[in-house]
mmCIF file of C-alpha atoms in Angstrom:
data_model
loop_
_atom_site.group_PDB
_atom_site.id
_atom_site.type_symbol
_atom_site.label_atom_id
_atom_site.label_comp_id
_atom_site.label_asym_id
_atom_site.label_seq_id
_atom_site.Cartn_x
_atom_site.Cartn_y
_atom_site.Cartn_z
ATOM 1 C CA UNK A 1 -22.867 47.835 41.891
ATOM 2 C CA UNK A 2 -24.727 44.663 41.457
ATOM 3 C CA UNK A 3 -26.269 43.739 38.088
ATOM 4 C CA UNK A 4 -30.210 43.932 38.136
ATOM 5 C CA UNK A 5 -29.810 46.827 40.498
ATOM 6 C CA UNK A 6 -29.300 49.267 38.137
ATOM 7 C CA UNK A 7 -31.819 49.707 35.470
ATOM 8 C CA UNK A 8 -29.602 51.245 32.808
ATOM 9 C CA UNK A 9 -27.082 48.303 32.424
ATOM 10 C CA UNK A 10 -28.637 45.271 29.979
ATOM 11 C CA UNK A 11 -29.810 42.167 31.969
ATOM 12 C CA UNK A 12 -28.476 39.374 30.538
ATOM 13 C CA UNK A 13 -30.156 36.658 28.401
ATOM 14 C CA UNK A 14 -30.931 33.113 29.460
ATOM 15 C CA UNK A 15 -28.800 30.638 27.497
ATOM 16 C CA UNK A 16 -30.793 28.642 24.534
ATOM 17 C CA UNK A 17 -31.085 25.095 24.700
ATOM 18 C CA UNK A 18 -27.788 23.236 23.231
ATOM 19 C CA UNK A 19 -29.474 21.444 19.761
ATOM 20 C CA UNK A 20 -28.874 17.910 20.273
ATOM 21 C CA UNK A 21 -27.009 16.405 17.564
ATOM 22 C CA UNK A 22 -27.023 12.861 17.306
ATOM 23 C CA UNK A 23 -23.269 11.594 16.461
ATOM 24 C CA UNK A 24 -23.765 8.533 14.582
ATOM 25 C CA UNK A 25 -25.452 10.901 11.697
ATOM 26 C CA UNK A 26 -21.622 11.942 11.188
ATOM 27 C CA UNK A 27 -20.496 8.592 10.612
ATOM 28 C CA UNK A 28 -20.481 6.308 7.986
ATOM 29 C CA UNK A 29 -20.289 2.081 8.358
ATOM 30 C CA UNK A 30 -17.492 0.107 6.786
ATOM 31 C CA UNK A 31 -16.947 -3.782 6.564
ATOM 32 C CA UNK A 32 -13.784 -5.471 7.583
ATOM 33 C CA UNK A 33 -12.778 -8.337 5.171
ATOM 34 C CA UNK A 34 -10.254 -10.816 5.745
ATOM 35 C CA UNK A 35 -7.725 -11.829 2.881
ATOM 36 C CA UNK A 36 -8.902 -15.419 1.253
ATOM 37 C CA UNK A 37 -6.147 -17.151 3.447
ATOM 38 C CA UNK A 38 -9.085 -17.299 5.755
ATOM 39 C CA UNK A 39 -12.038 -19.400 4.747
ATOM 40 C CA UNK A 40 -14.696 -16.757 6.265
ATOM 41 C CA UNK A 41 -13.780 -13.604 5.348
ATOM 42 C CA UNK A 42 -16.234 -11.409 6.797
ATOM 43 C CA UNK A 43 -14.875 -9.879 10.413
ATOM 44 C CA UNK A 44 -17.448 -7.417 11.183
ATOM 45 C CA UNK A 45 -17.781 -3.781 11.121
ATOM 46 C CA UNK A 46 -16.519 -0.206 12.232
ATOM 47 C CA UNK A 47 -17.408 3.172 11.970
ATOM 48 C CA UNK A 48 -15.586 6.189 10.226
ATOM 49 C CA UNK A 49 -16.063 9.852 10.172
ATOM 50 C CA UNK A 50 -17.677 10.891 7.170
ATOM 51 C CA UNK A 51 -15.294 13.673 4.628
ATOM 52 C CA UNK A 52 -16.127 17.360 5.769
ATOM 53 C CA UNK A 53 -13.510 19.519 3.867
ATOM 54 C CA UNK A 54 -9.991 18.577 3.606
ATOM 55 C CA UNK A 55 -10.832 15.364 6.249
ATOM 56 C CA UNK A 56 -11.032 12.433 4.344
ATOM 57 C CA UNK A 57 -13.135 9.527 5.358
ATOM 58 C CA UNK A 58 -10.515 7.629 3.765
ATOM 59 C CA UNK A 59 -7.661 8.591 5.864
ATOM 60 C CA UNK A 60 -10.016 8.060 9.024
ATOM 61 C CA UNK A 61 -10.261 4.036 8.413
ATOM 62 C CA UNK A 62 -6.830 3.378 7.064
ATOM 63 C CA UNK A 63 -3.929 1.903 9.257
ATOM 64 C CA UNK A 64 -6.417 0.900 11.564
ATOM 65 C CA UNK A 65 -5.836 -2.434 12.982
ATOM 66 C CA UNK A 66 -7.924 -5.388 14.008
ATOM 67 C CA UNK A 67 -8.540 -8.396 16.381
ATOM 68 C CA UNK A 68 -10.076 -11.259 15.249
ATOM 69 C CA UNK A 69 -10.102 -14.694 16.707
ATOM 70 C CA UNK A 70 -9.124 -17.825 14.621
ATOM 71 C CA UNK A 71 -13.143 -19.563 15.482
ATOM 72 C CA UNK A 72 -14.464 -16.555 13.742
ATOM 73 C CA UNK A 73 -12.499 -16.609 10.817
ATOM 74 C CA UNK A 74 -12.447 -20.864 9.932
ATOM 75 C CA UNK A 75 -15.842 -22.827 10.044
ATOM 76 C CA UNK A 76 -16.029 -25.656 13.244
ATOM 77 C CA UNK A 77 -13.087 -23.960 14.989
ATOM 78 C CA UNK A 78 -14.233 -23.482 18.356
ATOM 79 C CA UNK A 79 -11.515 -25.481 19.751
ATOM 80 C CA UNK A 80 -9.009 -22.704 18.217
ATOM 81 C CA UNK A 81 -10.469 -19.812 19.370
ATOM 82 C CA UNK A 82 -7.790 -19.167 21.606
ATOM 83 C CA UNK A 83 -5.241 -17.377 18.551
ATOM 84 C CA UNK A 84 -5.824 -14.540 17.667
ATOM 85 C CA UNK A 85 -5.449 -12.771 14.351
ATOM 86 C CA UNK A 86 -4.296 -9.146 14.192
ATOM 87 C CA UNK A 87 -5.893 -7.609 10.980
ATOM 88 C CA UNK A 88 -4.567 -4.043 9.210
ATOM 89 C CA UNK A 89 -6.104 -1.838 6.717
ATOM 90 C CA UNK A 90 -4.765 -1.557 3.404
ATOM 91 C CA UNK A 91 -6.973 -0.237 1.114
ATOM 92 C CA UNK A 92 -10.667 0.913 1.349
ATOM 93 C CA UNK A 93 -12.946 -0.395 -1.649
ATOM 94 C CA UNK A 94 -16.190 1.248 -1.403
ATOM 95 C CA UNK A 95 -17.740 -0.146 1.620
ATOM 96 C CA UNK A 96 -14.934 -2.661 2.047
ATOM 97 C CA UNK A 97 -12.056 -2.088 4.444
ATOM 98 C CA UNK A 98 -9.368 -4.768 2.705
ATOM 99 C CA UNK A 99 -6.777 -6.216 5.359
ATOM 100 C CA UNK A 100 -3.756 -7.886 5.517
ATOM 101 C CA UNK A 101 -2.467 -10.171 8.364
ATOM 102 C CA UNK A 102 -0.438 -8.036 10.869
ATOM 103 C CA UNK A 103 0.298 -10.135 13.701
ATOM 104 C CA UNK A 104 -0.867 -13.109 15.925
ATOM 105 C CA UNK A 105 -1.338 -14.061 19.658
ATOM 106 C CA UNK A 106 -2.257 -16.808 21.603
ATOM 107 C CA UNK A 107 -5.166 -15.529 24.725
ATOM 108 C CA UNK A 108 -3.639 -15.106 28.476
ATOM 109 C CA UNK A 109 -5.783 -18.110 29.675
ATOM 110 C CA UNK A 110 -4.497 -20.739 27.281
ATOM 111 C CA UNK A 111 -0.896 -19.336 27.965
ATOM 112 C CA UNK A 112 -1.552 -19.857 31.931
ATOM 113 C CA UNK A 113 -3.236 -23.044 31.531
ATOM 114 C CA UNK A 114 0.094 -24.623 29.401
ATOM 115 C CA UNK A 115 2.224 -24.129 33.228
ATOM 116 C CA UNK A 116 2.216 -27.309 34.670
ATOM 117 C CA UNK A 117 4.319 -28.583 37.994
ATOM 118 C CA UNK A 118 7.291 -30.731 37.198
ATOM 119 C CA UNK A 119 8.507 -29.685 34.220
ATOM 120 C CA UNK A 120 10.834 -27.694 31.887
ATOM 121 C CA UNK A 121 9.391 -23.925 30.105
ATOM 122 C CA UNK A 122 11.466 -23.101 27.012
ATOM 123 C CA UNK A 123 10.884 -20.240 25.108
ATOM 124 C CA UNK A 124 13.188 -19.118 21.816
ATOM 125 C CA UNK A 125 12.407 -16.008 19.214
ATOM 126 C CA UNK A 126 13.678 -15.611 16.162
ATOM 127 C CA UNK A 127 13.460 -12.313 13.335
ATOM 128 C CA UNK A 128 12.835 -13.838 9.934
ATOM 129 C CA UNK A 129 12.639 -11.903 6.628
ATOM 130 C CA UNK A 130 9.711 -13.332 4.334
ATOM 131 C CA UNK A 131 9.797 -13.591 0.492
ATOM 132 C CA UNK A 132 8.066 -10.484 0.047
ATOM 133 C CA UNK A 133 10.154 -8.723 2.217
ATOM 134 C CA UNK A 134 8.176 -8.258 5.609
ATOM 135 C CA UNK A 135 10.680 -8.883 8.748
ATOM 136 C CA UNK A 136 8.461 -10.871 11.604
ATOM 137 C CA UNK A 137 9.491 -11.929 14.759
ATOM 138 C CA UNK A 138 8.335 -15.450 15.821
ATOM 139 C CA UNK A 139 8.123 -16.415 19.179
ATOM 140 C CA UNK A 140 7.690 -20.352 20.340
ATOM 141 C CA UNK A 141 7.204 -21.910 23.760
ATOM 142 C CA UNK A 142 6.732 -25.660 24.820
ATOM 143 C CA UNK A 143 7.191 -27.785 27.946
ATOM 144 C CA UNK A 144 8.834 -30.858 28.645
ATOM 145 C CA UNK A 145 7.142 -34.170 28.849
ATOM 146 C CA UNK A 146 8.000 -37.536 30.651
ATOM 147 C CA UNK A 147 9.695 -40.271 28.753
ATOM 148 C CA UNK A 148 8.139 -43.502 28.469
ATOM 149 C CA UNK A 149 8.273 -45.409 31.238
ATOM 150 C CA UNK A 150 9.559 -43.020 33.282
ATOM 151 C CA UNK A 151 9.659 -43.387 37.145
ATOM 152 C CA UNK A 152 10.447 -40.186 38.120
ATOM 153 C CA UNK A 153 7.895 -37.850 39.176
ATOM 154 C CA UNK A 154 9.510 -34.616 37.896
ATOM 155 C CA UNK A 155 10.650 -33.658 34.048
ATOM 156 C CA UNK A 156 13.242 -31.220 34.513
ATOM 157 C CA UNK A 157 15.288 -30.659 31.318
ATOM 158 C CA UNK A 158 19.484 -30.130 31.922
ATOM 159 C CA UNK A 159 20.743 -26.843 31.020
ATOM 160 C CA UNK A 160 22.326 -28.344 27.839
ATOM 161 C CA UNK A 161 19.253 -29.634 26.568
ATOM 162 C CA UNK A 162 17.581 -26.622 26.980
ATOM 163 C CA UNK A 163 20.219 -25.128 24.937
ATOM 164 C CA UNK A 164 19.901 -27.598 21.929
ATOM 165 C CA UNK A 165 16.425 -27.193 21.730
ATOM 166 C CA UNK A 166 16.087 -23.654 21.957
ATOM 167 C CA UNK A 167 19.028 -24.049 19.044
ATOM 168 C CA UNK A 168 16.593 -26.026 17.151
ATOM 169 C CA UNK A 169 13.440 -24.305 17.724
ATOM 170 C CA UNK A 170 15.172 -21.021 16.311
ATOM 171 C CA UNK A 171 16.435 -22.940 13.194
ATOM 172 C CA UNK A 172 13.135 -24.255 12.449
ATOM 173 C CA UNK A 173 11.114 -21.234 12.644
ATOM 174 C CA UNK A 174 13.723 -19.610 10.037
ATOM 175 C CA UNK A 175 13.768 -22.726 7.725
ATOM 176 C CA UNK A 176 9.894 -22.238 7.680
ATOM 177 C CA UNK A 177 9.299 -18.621 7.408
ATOM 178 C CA UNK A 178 11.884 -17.625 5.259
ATOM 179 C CA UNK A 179 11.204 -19.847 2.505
ATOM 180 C CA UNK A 180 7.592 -18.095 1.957
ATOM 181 C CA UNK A 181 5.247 -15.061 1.712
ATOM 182 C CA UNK A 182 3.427 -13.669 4.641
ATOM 183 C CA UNK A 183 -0.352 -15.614 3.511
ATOM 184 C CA UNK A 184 2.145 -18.665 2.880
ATOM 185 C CA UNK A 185 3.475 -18.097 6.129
ATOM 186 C CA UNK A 186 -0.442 -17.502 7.854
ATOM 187 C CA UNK A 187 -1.803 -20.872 6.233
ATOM 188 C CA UNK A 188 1.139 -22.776 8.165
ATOM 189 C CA UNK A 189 0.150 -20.887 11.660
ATOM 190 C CA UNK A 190 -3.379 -21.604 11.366
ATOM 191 C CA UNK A 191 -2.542 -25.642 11.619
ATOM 192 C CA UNK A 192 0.143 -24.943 14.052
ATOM 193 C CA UNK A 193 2.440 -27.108 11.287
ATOM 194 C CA UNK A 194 5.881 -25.557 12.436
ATOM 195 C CA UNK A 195 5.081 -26.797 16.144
ATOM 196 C CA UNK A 196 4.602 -29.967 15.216
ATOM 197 C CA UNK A 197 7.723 -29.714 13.392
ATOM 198 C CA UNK A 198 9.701 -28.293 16.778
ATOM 199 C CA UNK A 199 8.209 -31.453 18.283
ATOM 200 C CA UNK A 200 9.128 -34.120 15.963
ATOM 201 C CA UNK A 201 12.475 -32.578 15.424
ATOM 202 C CA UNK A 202 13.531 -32.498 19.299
ATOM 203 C CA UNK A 203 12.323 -35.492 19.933
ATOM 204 C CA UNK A 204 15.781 -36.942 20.370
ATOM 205 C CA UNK A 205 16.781 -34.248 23.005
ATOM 206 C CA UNK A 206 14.145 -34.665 25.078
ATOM 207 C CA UNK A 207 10.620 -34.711 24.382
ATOM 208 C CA UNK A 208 8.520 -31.833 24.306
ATOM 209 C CA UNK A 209 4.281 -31.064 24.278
ATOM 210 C CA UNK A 210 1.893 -28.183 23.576
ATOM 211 C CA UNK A 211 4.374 -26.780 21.175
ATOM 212 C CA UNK A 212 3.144 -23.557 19.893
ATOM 213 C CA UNK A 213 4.208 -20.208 18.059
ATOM 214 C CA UNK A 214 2.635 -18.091 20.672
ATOM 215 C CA UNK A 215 2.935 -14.801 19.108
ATOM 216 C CA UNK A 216 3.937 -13.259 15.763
ATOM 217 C CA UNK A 217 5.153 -9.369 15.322
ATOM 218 C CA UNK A 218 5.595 -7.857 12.087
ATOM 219 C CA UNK A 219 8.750 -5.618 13.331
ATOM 220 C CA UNK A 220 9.374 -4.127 9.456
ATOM 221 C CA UNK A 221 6.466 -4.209 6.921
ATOM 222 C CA UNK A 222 6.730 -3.491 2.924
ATOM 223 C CA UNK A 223 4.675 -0.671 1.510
ATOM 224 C CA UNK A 224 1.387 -2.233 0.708
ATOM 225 C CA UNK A 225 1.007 -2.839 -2.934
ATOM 226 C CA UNK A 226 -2.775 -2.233 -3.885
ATOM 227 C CA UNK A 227 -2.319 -5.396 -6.879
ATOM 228 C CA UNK A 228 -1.372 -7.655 -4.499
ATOM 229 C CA UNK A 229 -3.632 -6.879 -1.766
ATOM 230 C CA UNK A 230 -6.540 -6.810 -3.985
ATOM 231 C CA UNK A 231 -5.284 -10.184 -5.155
ATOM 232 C CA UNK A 232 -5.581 -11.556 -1.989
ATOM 233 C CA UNK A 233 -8.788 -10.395 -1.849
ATOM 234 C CA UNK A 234 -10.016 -12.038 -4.664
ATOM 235 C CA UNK A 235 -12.285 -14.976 -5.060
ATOM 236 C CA UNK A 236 -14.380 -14.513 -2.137
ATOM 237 C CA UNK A 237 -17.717 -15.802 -2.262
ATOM 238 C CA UNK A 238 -20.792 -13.590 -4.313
ATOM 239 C CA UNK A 239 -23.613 -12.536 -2.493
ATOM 240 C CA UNK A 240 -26.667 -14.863 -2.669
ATOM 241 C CA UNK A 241 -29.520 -13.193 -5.338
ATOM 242 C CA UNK A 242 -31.590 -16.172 -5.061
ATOM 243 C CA UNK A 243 -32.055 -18.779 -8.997
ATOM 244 C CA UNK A 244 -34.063 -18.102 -11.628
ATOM 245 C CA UNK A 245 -37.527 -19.533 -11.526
ATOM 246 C CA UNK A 246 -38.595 -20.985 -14.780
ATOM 247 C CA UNK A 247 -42.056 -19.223 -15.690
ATOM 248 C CA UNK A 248 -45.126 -22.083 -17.335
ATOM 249 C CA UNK A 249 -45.118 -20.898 -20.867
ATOM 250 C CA UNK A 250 -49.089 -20.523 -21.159
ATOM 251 C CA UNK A 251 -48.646 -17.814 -17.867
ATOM 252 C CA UNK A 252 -48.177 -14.515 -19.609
ATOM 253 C CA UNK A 253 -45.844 -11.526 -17.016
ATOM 254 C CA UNK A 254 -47.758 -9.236 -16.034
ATOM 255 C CA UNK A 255 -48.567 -6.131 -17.325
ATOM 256 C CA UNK A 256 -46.898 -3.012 -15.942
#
């Protein structure tokens, strides 16, 4: 028998509007600060669940890693924009996210627009264990250039060369990066100083351009120790609360 037919048997209800919650009144803001290896600091800002019960707003924010290119991190650096700056979360103070440096990359476009006709692509990678005991993986790529005075058209490197200065690439990356701490080893990618070094040093093999480290992976981190990381935090610039305004000593302050 059909429902509504028979009188005896309840009619059902019409369901009650669904109350509209809006979902941002769950959340609470955080902001993501750089370590002071950086010259501007602030990143920008993400959201976290607030704590209901045994969830922690806490555990909601930490681990979480972020992207930030190198133009939006150092003043007048549009021209670097294209490496970027992976950023973790190692402690939460108040407001405050505090990171540490994770990883870096160079953008797909400035990759593709190193390929140039006529000429040699090396590549070499090497694992290197820092001072402070964080195992990263360095990765370097450059291309062959034309000798001076050179007739030829093309720049093809031999297969021995290539050897030697994928030889020398490795050592030089490991000379540089073993010798220092992971900010240590972030201040000498931000002026691309160990490319420069690849370039000077194979010089005598055959010379080389657009050197780069194009990526860095952190393959084995340390637990993070809160003194340190709040160390590398420290001296970042105070907020601006405006001078104090010397007050005419015949005006009296007004009365409250």
């Amino acid at each position: 028998m059909a429902i509504g037919k028979n009188k005896r048997l309840p009619r059902k209800k019409g369901k009650g509007k669904k109350k509209i919650v809006d979902p941002f009144s769950k959340k609470e803001w955080f902001e993501i600060k750089a370590p002071n290896v950086f010259a501007i600091r602030d990143v920008g800002y993400t959201v976290g669940t607030k704590t209901i019960g045994t969830k922690l707003v806490r555990d909601n924010v930490m681990n979480r890693v972020f992207e930030a290119s190198l133009s939006d991190l150092k003043p007048n650096s549009e021209d670097d924009a294209f490496r970027k700056f992976k950023l973790k979360v190692g402690e939460v103070d108040g407001k405050n996210l505090l990171t540490y440096f994770w990883g870096m990359d160079l953008t797909t476009d400035k990759l593709r627009s190193l390929v140039r006709k006529w000429t040699t692509l090396i590549e070499a990678q090497a694992d290197v264990k820092t001072t402070d005991g964080n195992t990263v993986r360095l990765f370097c790529i450059g291309f062959t250039y034309p000798r001076q005075n050179q007739q030829r058209k093309t720049s093809y490197a031999q297969k021995g060369q290539v050897r030697a200065i994928r030889k020398k690439m490795v050592e030089i990356m490991v000379r540089e990066a073993s010798v220092c701490d992971t900010n240590q080893l972030v201040k000498k990618l931000i002026p691309e100083t160990i490319g420069q070094e690849i370039q000077k040093a194979t010089r005598g093999i055959y010379p080389l351009q657009n050197v780069l480290i194009r990526k860095v992976k952190t393959i084995k981190a340390q637990k993070v120790d809160v003194g340190k990381l709040l160390e590398s935090h420290a001296g970042g610039k105070k907020a601006d609360t405006g001078k104090k305004v010397a007050r005419p000593e015949d005006e009296k302050a007004p009365d409250a």
